[in-house]
Amino acid sequence: PPGSQIEYPECVCCLFTPQSLTGHKNPVECVQINTSEEQVVTGSQSGSIRVWDLEAAKILRTLMGHKANITSLGFHPFGDFIASSSMDTNIKLWDVRRKGYVFRCKGHTQAVRSLAFSPDGKWLASASDDCTIKLWDLTQGKTITEFKSHTAAVNIVQFHPNEYLLASGSSDRTIKLWDLEKFTMIGSLEGNTSPVRCVLFSPDGSCLYSGATDSLRVYGWEPDRCFDTVSVGWGNVSDLSICSQQLISVSHQLSTVSSYVVDLKKVKKTGGSVIQGIIQDNQPLTDPKDPKGAALRRSYERPTTTCSAQRVKQSSDSDRRSPEGERRSPSEDEGDEKVSSAEIHNAEDYKEIFQPKNAISRTPPKMSEPFPAPPEDVVSCAKRPAVGEGAPTAWPPPQPAVSTAKAKPQHHPKIILSTRNEPIGLNVADFLPVTLSDEEALSQIRKGHDTMCVMLSSRHKNLETVRSVWAREDIKKALDTAVSMNDLAIVVDLLNIINLQSLWKLDLCTTILPQIDKLLQSKYESYMQTGCTSLKLIMKHFWILISDTLKATPSVGVDITREERHQKCRTCCKQLKNLSNVVKNKAAQVGRHGSAFKELQLLMGPLDDLL
């Protein structure tokens, strides 16, 4: 669930002590643990991604690049790569060993909700709110095909563990099955009364489990049929997993996480009713006489292991299907079948191939990496061509790191200038190549427009509130109201009015000095300028008063007004001392900002004499 901290409660399926990983500054939207359970990757509302070492409980890598909420994350089955999707409609593939992303997949027009790597690690499937599923070829860096049969947002995609088959679940309450050789839909599983949130193939690929808001269903296909239905009130079910003949699911609601266990020994995985005809047939399906004919499609190629005397023949690039989806002729299939058989009769062999337990047997040689990684010293990824239509058929070799190694990163945060020649949020690279259509160009320009409108509307509403408080009471109450809104933009607007009309009072200083601290350390030049101007006026109008009050000898008798003024001056002096340290640090900068802080440092020099 959303939250700035990730909790791992102790449970029966993963026995380790509770652990907290703290580091995100925005609510966490997505969590994924890798196969070896050594690393976890998390994505936040701000678009940042963090990779954690579970054993050391520390951050290994922070990945920045998305502009909106992270919606889905996935570890590559063999390499040190991560795929991420976001509400900004983009998909990015990251090399965990480096800061930059390998490439960006562009093509969806709305938020991407789910990602899945194929078992062989060569393909990536994505599901989106635009009702489509896209299939990406990672070795080619481009879209293979797009499926469009859903009538509502697609929430989840899942590859079959063995065959070239893909399942997708949607808010239209259906599950579609797609043949990845012919790239056609082979089944539409219906019957759910609420949106499908999760799908999961059984480990042997014989059936499909679907999680909707109110039930678990077990499906078969070719022909389409429902084996069993289990009523489960798990609500926002987020994930399904199978362990020791038990289906374990997790759901969330606000700050509560719930886990459910379904005993699969009591769930029917054969027989059932044909969905289209409501025909009941409780007899188990007849097993095929020829076991080799049970697999209607090709199986994924994985790294060879020593568990079997037979070695699966590695197909060459020319044997690989074309993106158009042409299937090999029956004679070719039969010829390959004689050379190599995908059957595994020993259960232990199956576990060793498809459910490995250590990283060595799961990791292929280095030459098997599905896509080239960027050089270690390359930080910017804008030079890489975008993935999608018009992308090259193969990635060019990475450029040497010699030219980029000389450039040292700046230690100071980048200042956003108050006057700019180009708007923030628009990247010139997004408009290249020049073959971009008008509609695509407008889409790039409109990025973040709705968010900006919401932000400005909220800001206008807050300013109206501050204005009404000022008219009804006084400026001190208006300033307190602005500070309580926790929005520096409102504080800056109000400070600009106070500075312009010289409305400063000692009462205001105690409230505004902590806010000036935030303004001076802001990345926005306009905020820094307002903070500097306000601090200069405070020193000009009130420093002599503060100094004289603190140096004065205690009065005889009780003088409440004097005591209150003395308390305010002492508070202001303490806050000014803190600001003096900030100004000294900023004065070391080079350029006009450093000059402004040096001037302010000289103005605040008397503070050292008093303290």
PDB file of N, CA and C in Angstrom, residues 199-286:
ATOM      1  N   VAL A 199      -3.763 -12.569 -12.446  1.00  0.00           N
ATOM      2  CA  VAL A 199      -3.829 -13.869 -13.101  1.00  0.00           C
ATOM      3  C   VAL A 199      -2.523 -14.594 -12.820  1.00  0.00           C
ATOM      4  N   LEU A 200      -2.598 -15.931 -12.766  1.00  0.00           N
ATOM      5  CA  LEU A 200      -1.411 -16.733 -12.491  1.00  0.00           C
ATOM      6  C   LEU A 200      -1.577 -18.116 -13.097  1.00  0.00           C
ATOM      7  N   PHE A 201      -0.633 -18.515 -13.950  1.00  0.00           N
ATOM      8  CA  PHE A 201      -0.622 -19.875 -14.464  1.00  0.00           C
ATOM      9  C   PHE A 201      -0.126 -20.825 -13.376  1.00  0.00           C
ATOM     10  N   SER A 202      -0.677 -22.038 -13.371  1.00  0.00           N
ATOM     11  CA  SER A 202      -0.163 -23.053 -12.458  1.00  0.00           C
ATOM     12  C   SER A 202       1.276 -23.386 -12.846  1.00  0.00           C
ATOM     13  N   PRO A 203       2.075 -23.897 -11.913  1.00  0.00           N
ATOM     14  CA  PRO A 203       3.490 -24.168 -12.232  1.00  0.00           C
ATOM     15  C   PRO A 203       3.683 -25.054 -13.450  1.00  0.00           C
ATOM     16  N   ASP A 204       2.775 -26.013 -13.671  1.00  0.00           N
ATOM     17  CA  ASP A 204       2.908 -26.876 -14.835  1.00  0.00           C
ATOM     18  C   ASP A 204       2.195 -26.329 -16.068  1.00  0.00           C
ATOM     19  N   GLY A 205       1.542 -25.176 -15.916  1.00  0.00           N
ATOM     20  CA  GLY A 205       0.878 -24.537 -17.050  1.00  0.00           C
ATOM     21  C   GLY A 205      -0.411 -25.181 -17.483  1.00  0.00           C
ATOM     22  N   SER A 206      -1.003 -26.035 -16.628  1.00  0.00           N
ATOM     23  CA  SER A 206      -2.213 -26.759 -17.029  1.00  0.00           C
ATOM     24  C   SER A 206      -3.480 -25.951 -16.842  1.00  0.00           C
ATOM     25  N   CYS A 207      -3.453 -24.944 -15.968  1.00  0.00           N
ATOM     26  CA  CYS A 207      -4.657 -24.131 -15.732  1.00  0.00           C
ATOM     27  C   CYS A 207      -4.232 -22.717 -15.382  1.00  0.00           C
ATOM     28  N   LEU A 208      -5.227 -21.856 -15.293  1.00  0.00           N
ATOM     29  CA  LEU A 208      -4.988 -20.441 -15.023  1.00  0.00           C
ATOM     30  C   LEU A 208      -5.864 -20.001 -13.853  1.00  0.00           C
ATOM     31  N   TYR A 209      -5.248 -19.349 -12.864  1.00  0.00           N
ATOM     32  CA  TYR A 209      -5.989 -18.810 -11.725  1.00  0.00           C
ATOM     33  C   TYR A 209      -6.196 -17.316 -11.950  1.00  0.00           C
ATOM     34  N   SER A 210      -7.410 -16.847 -11.656  1.00  0.00           N
ATOM     35  CA  SER A 210      -7.696 -15.418 -11.793  1.00  0.00           C
ATOM     36  C   SER A 210      -8.248 -14.884 -10.480  1.00  0.00           C
ATOM     37  N   GLY A 211      -7.755 -13.720 -10.077  1.00  0.00           N
ATOM     38  CA  GLY A 211      -8.227 -13.072  -8.859  1.00  0.00           C
ATOM     39  C   GLY A 211      -9.016 -11.829  -9.191  1.00  0.00           C
ATOM     40  N   ALA A 212     -10.301 -11.851  -8.897  1.00  0.00           N
ATOM     41  CA  ALA A 212     -11.144 -10.660  -9.021  1.00  0.00           C
ATOM     42  C   ALA A 212     -11.421 -10.131  -7.611  1.00  0.00           C
ATOM     43  N   THR A 213     -12.215  -9.085  -7.502  1.00  0.00           N
ATOM     44  CA  THR A 213     -12.448  -8.469  -6.207  1.00  0.00           C
ATOM     45  C   THR A 213     -13.121  -9.418  -5.230  1.00  0.00           C
ATOM     46  N   ASP A 214     -13.962 -10.315  -5.731  1.00  0.00           N
ATOM     47  CA  ASP A 214     -14.777 -11.130  -4.832  1.00  0.00           C
ATOM     48  C   ASP A 214     -14.564 -12.623  -4.961  1.00  0.00           C
ATOM     49  N   SER A 215     -13.699 -13.085  -5.885  1.00  0.00           N
ATOM     50  CA  SER A 215     -13.610 -14.528  -6.091  1.00  0.00           C
ATOM     51  C   SER A 215     -12.290 -14.934  -6.728  1.00  0.00           C
ATOM     52  N   LEU A 216     -11.999 -16.232  -6.579  1.00  0.00           N
ATOM     53  CA  LEU A 216     -10.902 -16.886  -7.287  1.00  0.00           C
ATOM     54  C   LEU A 216     -11.517 -17.867  -8.273  1.00  0.00           C
ATOM     55  N   ARG A 217     -11.070 -17.838  -9.528  1.00  0.00           N
ATOM     56  CA  ARG A 217     -11.589 -18.752 -10.537  1.00  0.00           C
ATOM     57  C   ARG A 217     -10.427 -19.530 -11.152  1.00  0.00           C
ATOM     58  N   VAL A 218     -10.722 -20.779 -11.509  1.00  0.00           N
ATOM     59  CA  VAL A 218      -9.735 -21.649 -12.140  1.00  0.00           C
ATOM     60  C   VAL A 218     -10.215 -21.947 -13.558  1.00  0.00           C
ATOM     61  N   TYR A 219      -9.396 -21.582 -14.543  1.00  0.00           N
ATOM     62  CA  TYR A 219      -9.807 -21.688 -15.943  1.00  0.00           C
ATOM     63  C   TYR A 219      -8.938 -22.683 -16.716  1.00  0.00           C
ATOM     64  N   GLY A 220      -9.533 -23.226 -17.769  1.00  0.00           N
ATOM     65  CA  GLY A 220      -8.818 -23.968 -18.797  1.00  0.00           C
ATOM     66  C   GLY A 220      -9.115 -23.331 -20.142  1.00  0.00           C
ATOM     67  N   TRP A 221      -8.389 -23.719 -21.162  1.00  0.00           N
ATOM     68  CA  TRP A 221      -8.586 -23.115 -22.477  1.00  0.00           C
ATOM     69  C   TRP A 221      -8.423 -24.182 -23.558  1.00  0.00           C
ATOM     70  N   GLU A 222      -8.937 -23.830 -24.715  1.00  0.00           N
ATOM     71  CA  GLU A 222      -8.932 -24.733 -25.881  1.00  0.00           C
ATOM     72  C   GLU A 222      -9.509 -26.109 -25.533  1.00  0.00           C
ATOM     73  N   PRO A 223     -10.822 -26.218 -25.196  1.00  0.00           N
ATOM     74  CA  PRO A 223     -11.828 -25.147 -25.216  1.00  0.00           C
ATOM     75  C   PRO A 223     -11.827 -24.339 -23.915  1.00  0.00           C
ATOM     76  N   ASP A 224     -12.432 -23.121 -23.982  1.00  0.00           N
ATOM     77  CA  ASP A 224     -12.544 -22.262 -22.804  1.00  0.00           C
ATOM     78  C   ASP A 224     -13.502 -22.881 -21.800  1.00  0.00           C
ATOM     79  N   ARG A 225     -13.069 -22.991 -20.567  1.00  0.00           N
ATOM     80  CA  ARG A 225     -13.917 -23.584 -19.538  1.00  0.00           C
ATOM     81  C   ARG A 225     -13.458 -23.116 -18.162  1.00  0.00           C
ATOM     82  N   CYS A 226     -14.404 -23.136 -17.221  1.00  0.00           N
ATOM     83  CA  CYS A 226     -14.133 -22.760 -15.837  1.00  0.00           C
ATOM     84  C   CYS A 226     -14.185 -24.029 -14.986  1.00  0.00           C
ATOM     85  N   PHE A 227     -13.077 -24.393 -14.358  1.00  0.00           N
ATOM     86  CA  PHE A 227     -13.018 -25.604 -13.561  1.00  0.00           C
ATOM     87  C   PHE A 227     -13.673 -25.427 -12.199  1.00  0.00           C
ATOM     88  N   ASP A 228     -13.438 -24.255 -11.560  1.00  0.00           N
ATOM     89  CA  ASP A 228     -13.938 -24.069 -10.192  1.00  0.00           C
ATOM     90  C   ASP A 228     -13.984 -22.580  -9.872  1.00  0.00           C
ATOM     91  N   THR A 229     -14.849 -22.245  -8.913  1.00  0.00           N
ATOM     92  CA  THR A 229     -14.972 -20.873  -8.415  1.00  0.00           C
ATOM     93  C   THR A 229     -14.947 -20.901  -6.899  1.00  0.00           C
ATOM     94  N   VAL A 230     -14.096 -20.063  -6.302  1.00  0.00           N
ATOM     95  CA  VAL A 230     -13.981 -19.978  -4.847  1.00  0.00           C
ATOM     96  C   VAL A 230     -14.312 -18.549  -4.448  1.00  0.00           C
ATOM     97  N   SER A 231     -15.329 -18.396  -3.599  1.00  0.00           N
ATOM     98  CA  SER A 231     -15.709 -17.051  -3.139  1.00  0.00           C
ATOM     99  C   SER A 231     -14.709 -16.578  -2.080  1.00  0.00           C
ATOM    100  N   VAL A 232     -14.034 -15.499  -2.371  1.00  0.00           N
ATOM    101  CA  VAL A 232     -13.047 -14.929  -1.453  1.00  0.00           C
ATOM    102  C   VAL A 232     -13.253 -13.419  -1.410  1.00  0.00           C
ATOM    103  N   GLY A 233     -13.464 -12.889  -0.237  1.00  0.00           N
ATOM    104  CA  GLY A 233     -13.691 -11.441  -0.122  1.00  0.00           C
ATOM    105  C   GLY A 233     -12.417 -10.673   0.120  1.00  0.00           C
ATOM    106  N   TRP A 234     -11.435 -10.835  -0.785  1.00  0.00           N
ATOM    107  CA  TRP A 234     -10.140 -10.203  -0.534  1.00  0.00           C
ATOM    108  C   TRP A 234     -10.053  -8.785  -1.065  1.00  0.00           C
ATOM    109  N   GLY A 235     -11.033  -8.301  -1.786  1.00  0.00           N
ATOM    110  CA  GLY A 235     -11.051  -6.899  -2.207  1.00  0.00           C
ATOM    111  C   GLY A 235      -9.962  -6.576  -3.211  1.00  0.00           C
ATOM    112  N   ASN A 236      -9.086  -5.632  -2.866  1.00  0.00           N
ATOM    113  CA  ASN A 236      -8.035  -5.182  -3.783  1.00  0.00           C
ATOM    114  C   ASN A 236      -6.881  -6.183  -3.797  1.00  0.00           C
ATOM    115  N   VAL A 237      -7.131  -7.352  -4.336  1.00  0.00           N
ATOM    116  CA  VAL A 237      -6.083  -8.372  -4.384  1.00  0.00           C
ATOM    117  C   VAL A 237      -4.966  -7.896  -5.315  1.00  0.00           C
ATOM    118  N   SER A 238      -3.724  -7.983  -4.832  1.00  0.00           N
ATOM    119  CA  SER A 238      -2.596  -7.404  -5.559  1.00  0.00           C
ATOM    120  C   SER A 238      -1.676  -8.427  -6.188  1.00  0.00           C
ATOM    121  N   ASP A 239      -1.617  -9.643  -5.621  1.00  0.00           N
ATOM    122  CA  ASP A 239      -0.670 -10.613  -6.134  1.00  0.00           C
ATOM    123  C   ASP A 239      -1.102 -12.023  -5.765  1.00  0.00           C
ATOM    124  N   LEU A 240      -0.725 -12.985  -6.600  1.00  0.00           N
ATOM    125  CA  LEU A 240      -0.994 -14.398  -6.360  1.00  0.00           C
ATOM    126  C   LEU A 240       0.310 -15.171  -6.482  1.00  0.00           C
ATOM    127  N   SER A 241       0.457 -16.213  -5.656  1.00  0.00           N
ATOM    128  CA  SER A 241       1.631 -17.061  -5.725  1.00  0.00           C
ATOM    129  C   SER A 241       1.257 -18.452  -5.238  1.00  0.00           C
ATOM    130  N   ILE A 242       1.982 -19.459  -5.708  1.00  0.00           N
ATOM    131  CA  ILE A 242       1.700 -20.846  -5.332  1.00  0.00           C
ATOM    132  C   ILE A 242       2.909 -21.419  -4.610  1.00  0.00           C
ATOM    133  N   CYS A 243       2.653 -22.059  -3.471  1.00  0.00           N
ATOM    134  CA  CYS A 243       3.713 -22.676  -2.682  1.00  0.00           C
ATOM    135  C   CYS A 243       3.140 -23.881  -1.949  1.00  0.00           C
ATOM    136  N   SER A 244       3.723 -25.053  -2.172  1.00  0.00           N
ATOM    137  CA  SER A 244       3.333 -26.278  -1.458  1.00  0.00           C
ATOM    138  C   SER A 244       1.834 -26.542  -1.558  1.00  0.00           C
ATOM    139  N   GLN A 245       1.323 -26.567  -2.773  1.00  0.00           N
ATOM    140  CA  GLN A 245      -0.091 -26.850  -3.030  1.00  0.00           C
ATOM    141  C   GLN A 245      -1.027 -25.853  -2.345  1.00  0.00           C
ATOM    142  N   GLN A 246      -0.537 -24.660  -2.100  1.00  0.00           N
ATOM    143  CA  GLN A 246      -1.365 -23.591  -1.541  1.00  0.00           C
ATOM    144  C   GLN A 246      -1.214 -22.342  -2.387  1.00  0.00           C
ATOM    145  N   LEU A 247      -2.345 -21.713  -2.669  1.00  0.00           N
ATOM    146  CA  LEU A 247      -2.323 -20.444  -3.383  1.00  0.00           C
ATOM    147  C   LEU A 247      -2.373 -19.327  -2.349  1.00  0.00           C
ATOM    148  N   ILE A 248      -1.355 -18.509  -2.349  1.00  0.00           N
ATOM    149  CA  ILE A 248      -1.242 -17.411  -1.381  1.00  0.00           C
ATOM    150  C   ILE A 248      -1.488 -16.101  -2.113  1.00  0.00           C
ATOM    151  N   SER A 249      -2.354 -15.286  -1.555  1.00  0.00           N
ATOM    152  CA  SER A 249      -2.667 -13.993  -2.170  1.00  0.00           C
ATOM    153  C   SER A 249      -2.505 -12.894  -1.134  1.00  0.00           C
ATOM    154  N   VAL A 250      -2.279 -11.692  -1.641  1.00  0.00           N
ATOM    155  CA  VAL A 250      -2.124 -10.513  -0.784  1.00  0.00           C
ATOM    156  C   VAL A 250      -3.028  -9.415  -1.315  1.00  0.00           C
ATOM    157  N   SER A 251      -3.745  -8.760  -0.417  1.00  0.00           N
ATOM    158  CA  SER A 251      -4.582  -7.620  -0.799  1.00  0.00           C
ATOM    159  C   SER A 251      -4.291  -6.469   0.155  1.00  0.00           C
ATOM    160  N   HIS A 252      -4.678  -5.286  -0.251  1.00  0.00           N
ATOM    161  CA  HIS A 252      -4.446  -4.113   0.599  1.00  0.00           C
ATOM    162  C   HIS A 252      -5.647  -3.183   0.570  1.00  0.00           C
ATOM    163  N   GLN A 253      -5.837  -2.492   1.669  1.00  0.00           N
ATOM    164  CA  GLN A 253      -6.881  -1.478   1.789  1.00  0.00           C
ATOM    165  C   GLN A 253      -6.364  -0.404   2.730  1.00  0.00           C
ATOM    166  N   LEU A 254      -6.094   0.779   2.177  1.00  0.00           N
ATOM    167  CA  LEU A 254      -5.499   1.868   2.953  1.00  0.00           C
ATOM    168  C   LEU A 254      -4.196   1.390   3.579  1.00  0.00           C
ATOM    169  N   SER A 255      -4.093   1.372   4.915  1.00  0.00           N
ATOM    170  CA  SER A 255      -2.842   0.983   5.567  1.00  0.00           C
ATOM    171  C   SER A 255      -2.837  -0.468   6.018  1.00  0.00           C
ATOM    172  N   THR A 256      -3.822  -1.243   5.601  1.00  0.00           N
ATOM    173  CA  THR A 256      -3.926  -2.639   6.024  1.00  0.00           C
ATOM    174  C   THR A 256      -3.550  -3.577   4.882  1.00  0.00           C
ATOM    175  N   VAL A 257      -2.676  -4.533   5.176  1.00  0.00           N
ATOM    176  CA  VAL A 257      -2.299  -5.573   4.224  1.00  0.00           C
ATOM    177  C   VAL A 257      -2.824  -6.900   4.739  1.00  0.00           C
ATOM    178  N   SER A 258      -3.528  -7.641   3.905  1.00  0.00           N
ATOM    179  CA  SER A 258      -4.112  -8.923   4.296  1.00  0.00           C
ATOM    180  C   SER A 258      -3.596 -10.023   3.394  1.00  0.00           C
ATOM    181  N   SER A 259      -3.356 -11.195   3.971  1.00  0.00           N
ATOM    182  CA  SER A 259      -2.929 -12.357   3.183  1.00  0.00           C
ATOM    183  C   SER A 259      -3.989 -13.445   3.295  1.00  0.00           C
ATOM    184  N   TYR A 260      -4.189 -14.165   2.193  1.00  0.00           N
ATOM    185  CA  TYR A 260      -5.183 -15.233   2.121  1.00  0.00           C
ATOM    186  C   TYR A 260      -4.500 -16.496   1.596  1.00  0.00           C
ATOM    187  N   VAL A 261      -4.957 -17.647   2.071  1.00  0.00           N
ATOM    188  CA  VAL A 261      -4.419 -18.926   1.626  1.00  0.00           C
ATOM    189  C   VAL A 261      -5.571 -19.802   1.150  1.00  0.00           C
ATOM    190  N   VAL A 262      -5.453 -20.350  -0.067  1.00  0.00           N
ATOM    191  CA  VAL A 262      -6.441 -21.265  -0.619  1.00  0.00           C
ATOM    192  C   VAL A 262      -5.771 -22.624  -0.800  1.00  0.00           C
ATOM    193  N   ASP A 263      -6.365 -23.658  -0.221  1.00  0.00           N
ATOM    194  CA  ASP A 263      -5.828 -25.006  -0.339  1.00  0.00           C
ATOM    195  C   ASP A 263      -6.171 -25.551  -1.725  1.00  0.00           C
ATOM    196  N   LEU A 264      -5.160 -25.678  -2.582  1.00  0.00           N
ATOM    197  CA  LEU A 264      -5.401 -26.111  -3.961  1.00  0.00           C
ATOM    198  C   LEU A 264      -5.780 -27.583  -4.059  1.00  0.00           C
ATOM    199  N   LYS A 265      -5.567 -28.343  -2.988  1.00  0.00           N
ATOM    200  CA  LYS A 265      -5.980 -29.743  -3.000  1.00  0.00           C
ATOM    201  C   LYS A 265      -7.498 -29.873  -3.021  1.00  0.00           C
ATOM    202  N   LYS A 266      -8.172 -28.814  -2.577  1.00  0.00           N
ATOM    203  CA  LYS A 266      -9.632 -28.829  -2.520  1.00  0.00           C
ATOM    204  C   LYS A 266     -10.256 -28.072  -3.702  1.00  0.00           C
ATOM    205  N   VAL A 267      -9.418 -27.601  -4.619  1.00  0.00           N
ATOM    206  CA  VAL A 267      -9.904 -26.832  -5.768  1.00  0.00           C
ATOM    207  C   VAL A 267      -9.808 -27.704  -7.013  1.00  0.00           C
ATOM    208  N   LYS A 268     -10.876 -27.744  -7.805  1.00  0.00           N
ATOM    209  CA  LYS A 268     -10.893 -28.533  -9.035  1.00  0.00           C
ATOM    210  C   LYS A 268     -10.062 -27.856 -10.103  1.00  0.00           C
ATOM    211  N   LYS A 269      -9.183 -28.629 -10.725  1.00  0.00           N
ATOM    212  CA  LYS A 269      -8.336 -28.112 -11.797  1.00  0.00           C
ATOM    213  C   LYS A 269      -8.556 -28.854 -13.112  1.00  0.00           C
ATOM    214  N   THR A 270      -9.610 -29.727 -13.127  1.00  0.00           N
ATOM    215  CA  THR A 270     -10.022 -30.399 -14.356  1.00  0.00           C
ATOM    216  C   THR A 270     -11.537 -30.443 -14.372  1.00  0.00           C
ATOM    217  N   GLY A 271     -12.134 -30.755 -15.538  1.00  0.00           N
ATOM    218  CA  GLY A 271     -13.593 -30.798 -15.648  1.00  0.00           C
ATOM    219  C   GLY A 271     -14.176 -29.406 -15.653  1.00  0.00           C
ATOM    220  N   GLY A 272     -15.385 -29.229 -15.127  1.00  0.00           N
ATOM    221  CA  GLY A 272     -16.013 -27.922 -15.047  1.00  0.00           C
ATOM    222  C   GLY A 272     -16.975 -27.687 -16.174  1.00  0.00           C
ATOM    223  N   SER A 273     -17.391 -26.437 -16.343  1.00  0.00           N
ATOM    224  CA  SER A 273     -18.400 -26.090 -17.342  1.00  0.00           C
ATOM    225  C   SER A 273     -17.780 -25.285 -18.457  1.00  0.00           C
ATOM    226  N   VAL A 274     -18.315 -25.461 -19.669  1.00  0.00           N
ATOM    227  CA  VAL A 274     -17.883 -24.639 -20.792  1.00  0.00           C
ATOM    228  C   VAL A 274     -18.521 -23.272 -20.644  1.00  0.00           C
ATOM    229  N   ILE A 275     -17.712 -22.234 -20.646  1.00  0.00           N
ATOM    230  CA  ILE A 275     -18.213 -20.893 -20.328  1.00  0.00           C
ATOM    231  C   ILE A 275     -19.278 -20.441 -21.307  1.00  0.00           C
ATOM    232  N   GLN A 276     -19.025 -20.661 -22.597  1.00  0.00           N
ATOM    233  CA  GLN A 276     -19.959 -20.120 -23.574  1.00  0.00           C
ATOM    234  C   GLN A 276     -21.325 -20.789 -23.508  1.00  0.00           C
ATOM    235  N   GLY A 277     -21.403 -22.064 -23.080  1.00  0.00           N
ATOM    236  CA  GLY A 277     -22.669 -22.771 -23.160  1.00  0.00           C
ATOM    237  C   GLY A 277     -23.299 -23.123 -21.831  1.00  0.00           C
ATOM    238  N   ILE A 278     -22.689 -22.795 -20.705  1.00  0.00           N
ATOM    239  CA  ILE A 278     -23.179 -23.113 -19.363  1.00  0.00           C
ATOM    240  C   ILE A 278     -23.470 -24.609 -19.240  1.00  0.00           C
ATOM    241  N   ILE A 279     -22.668 -25.433 -19.931  1.00  0.00           N
ATOM    242  CA  ILE A 279     -22.880 -26.883 -19.894  1.00  0.00           C
ATOM    243  C   ILE A 279     -22.022 -27.477 -18.789  1.00  0.00           C
ATOM    244  N   GLN A 280     -22.630 -28.158 -17.828  1.00  0.00           N
ATOM    245  CA  GLN A 280     -21.894 -28.760 -16.725  1.00  0.00           C
ATOM    246  C   GLN A 280     -21.288 -30.087 -17.170  1.00  0.00           C
ATOM    247  N   ASP A 281     -20.053 -30.292 -16.803  1.00  0.00           N
ATOM    248  CA  ASP A 281     -19.387 -31.550 -17.118  1.00  0.00           C
ATOM    249  C   ASP A 281     -18.364 -31.801 -16.021  1.00  0.00           C
ATOM    250  N   ASN A 282     -18.778 -32.563 -15.027  1.00  0.00           N
ATOM    251  CA  ASN A 282     -17.924 -32.769 -13.868  1.00  0.00           C
ATOM    252  C   ASN A 282     -16.921 -33.898 -14.048  1.00  0.00           C
ATOM    253  N   GLN A 283     -16.925 -34.556 -15.223  1.00  0.00           N
ATOM    254  CA  GLN A 283     -15.965 -35.617 -15.471  1.00  0.00           C
ATOM    255  C   GLN A 283     -14.620 -35.009 -15.883  1.00  0.00           C
ATOM    256  N   PRO A 284     -13.532 -35.582 -15.401  1.00  0.00           N
ATOM    257  CA  PRO A 284     -12.226 -35.059 -15.812  1.00  0.00           C
ATOM    258  C   PRO A 284     -12.061 -35.158 -17.324  1.00  0.00           C
ATOM    259  N   LEU A 285     -11.288 -34.195 -17.854  1.00  0.00           N
ATOM    260  CA  LEU A 285     -11.021 -34.211 -19.281  1.00  0.00           C
ATOM    261  C   LEU A 285     -10.170 -35.418 -19.636  1.00  0.00           C
ATOM    262  N   THR A 286     -10.425 -35.998 -20.790  1.00  0.00           N
ATOM    263  CA  THR A 286      -9.674 -37.171 -21.225  1.00  0.00           C
ATOM    264  C   THR A 286      -8.244 -36.782 -21.552  1.00  0.00           C
TER     265      THR A 286
END
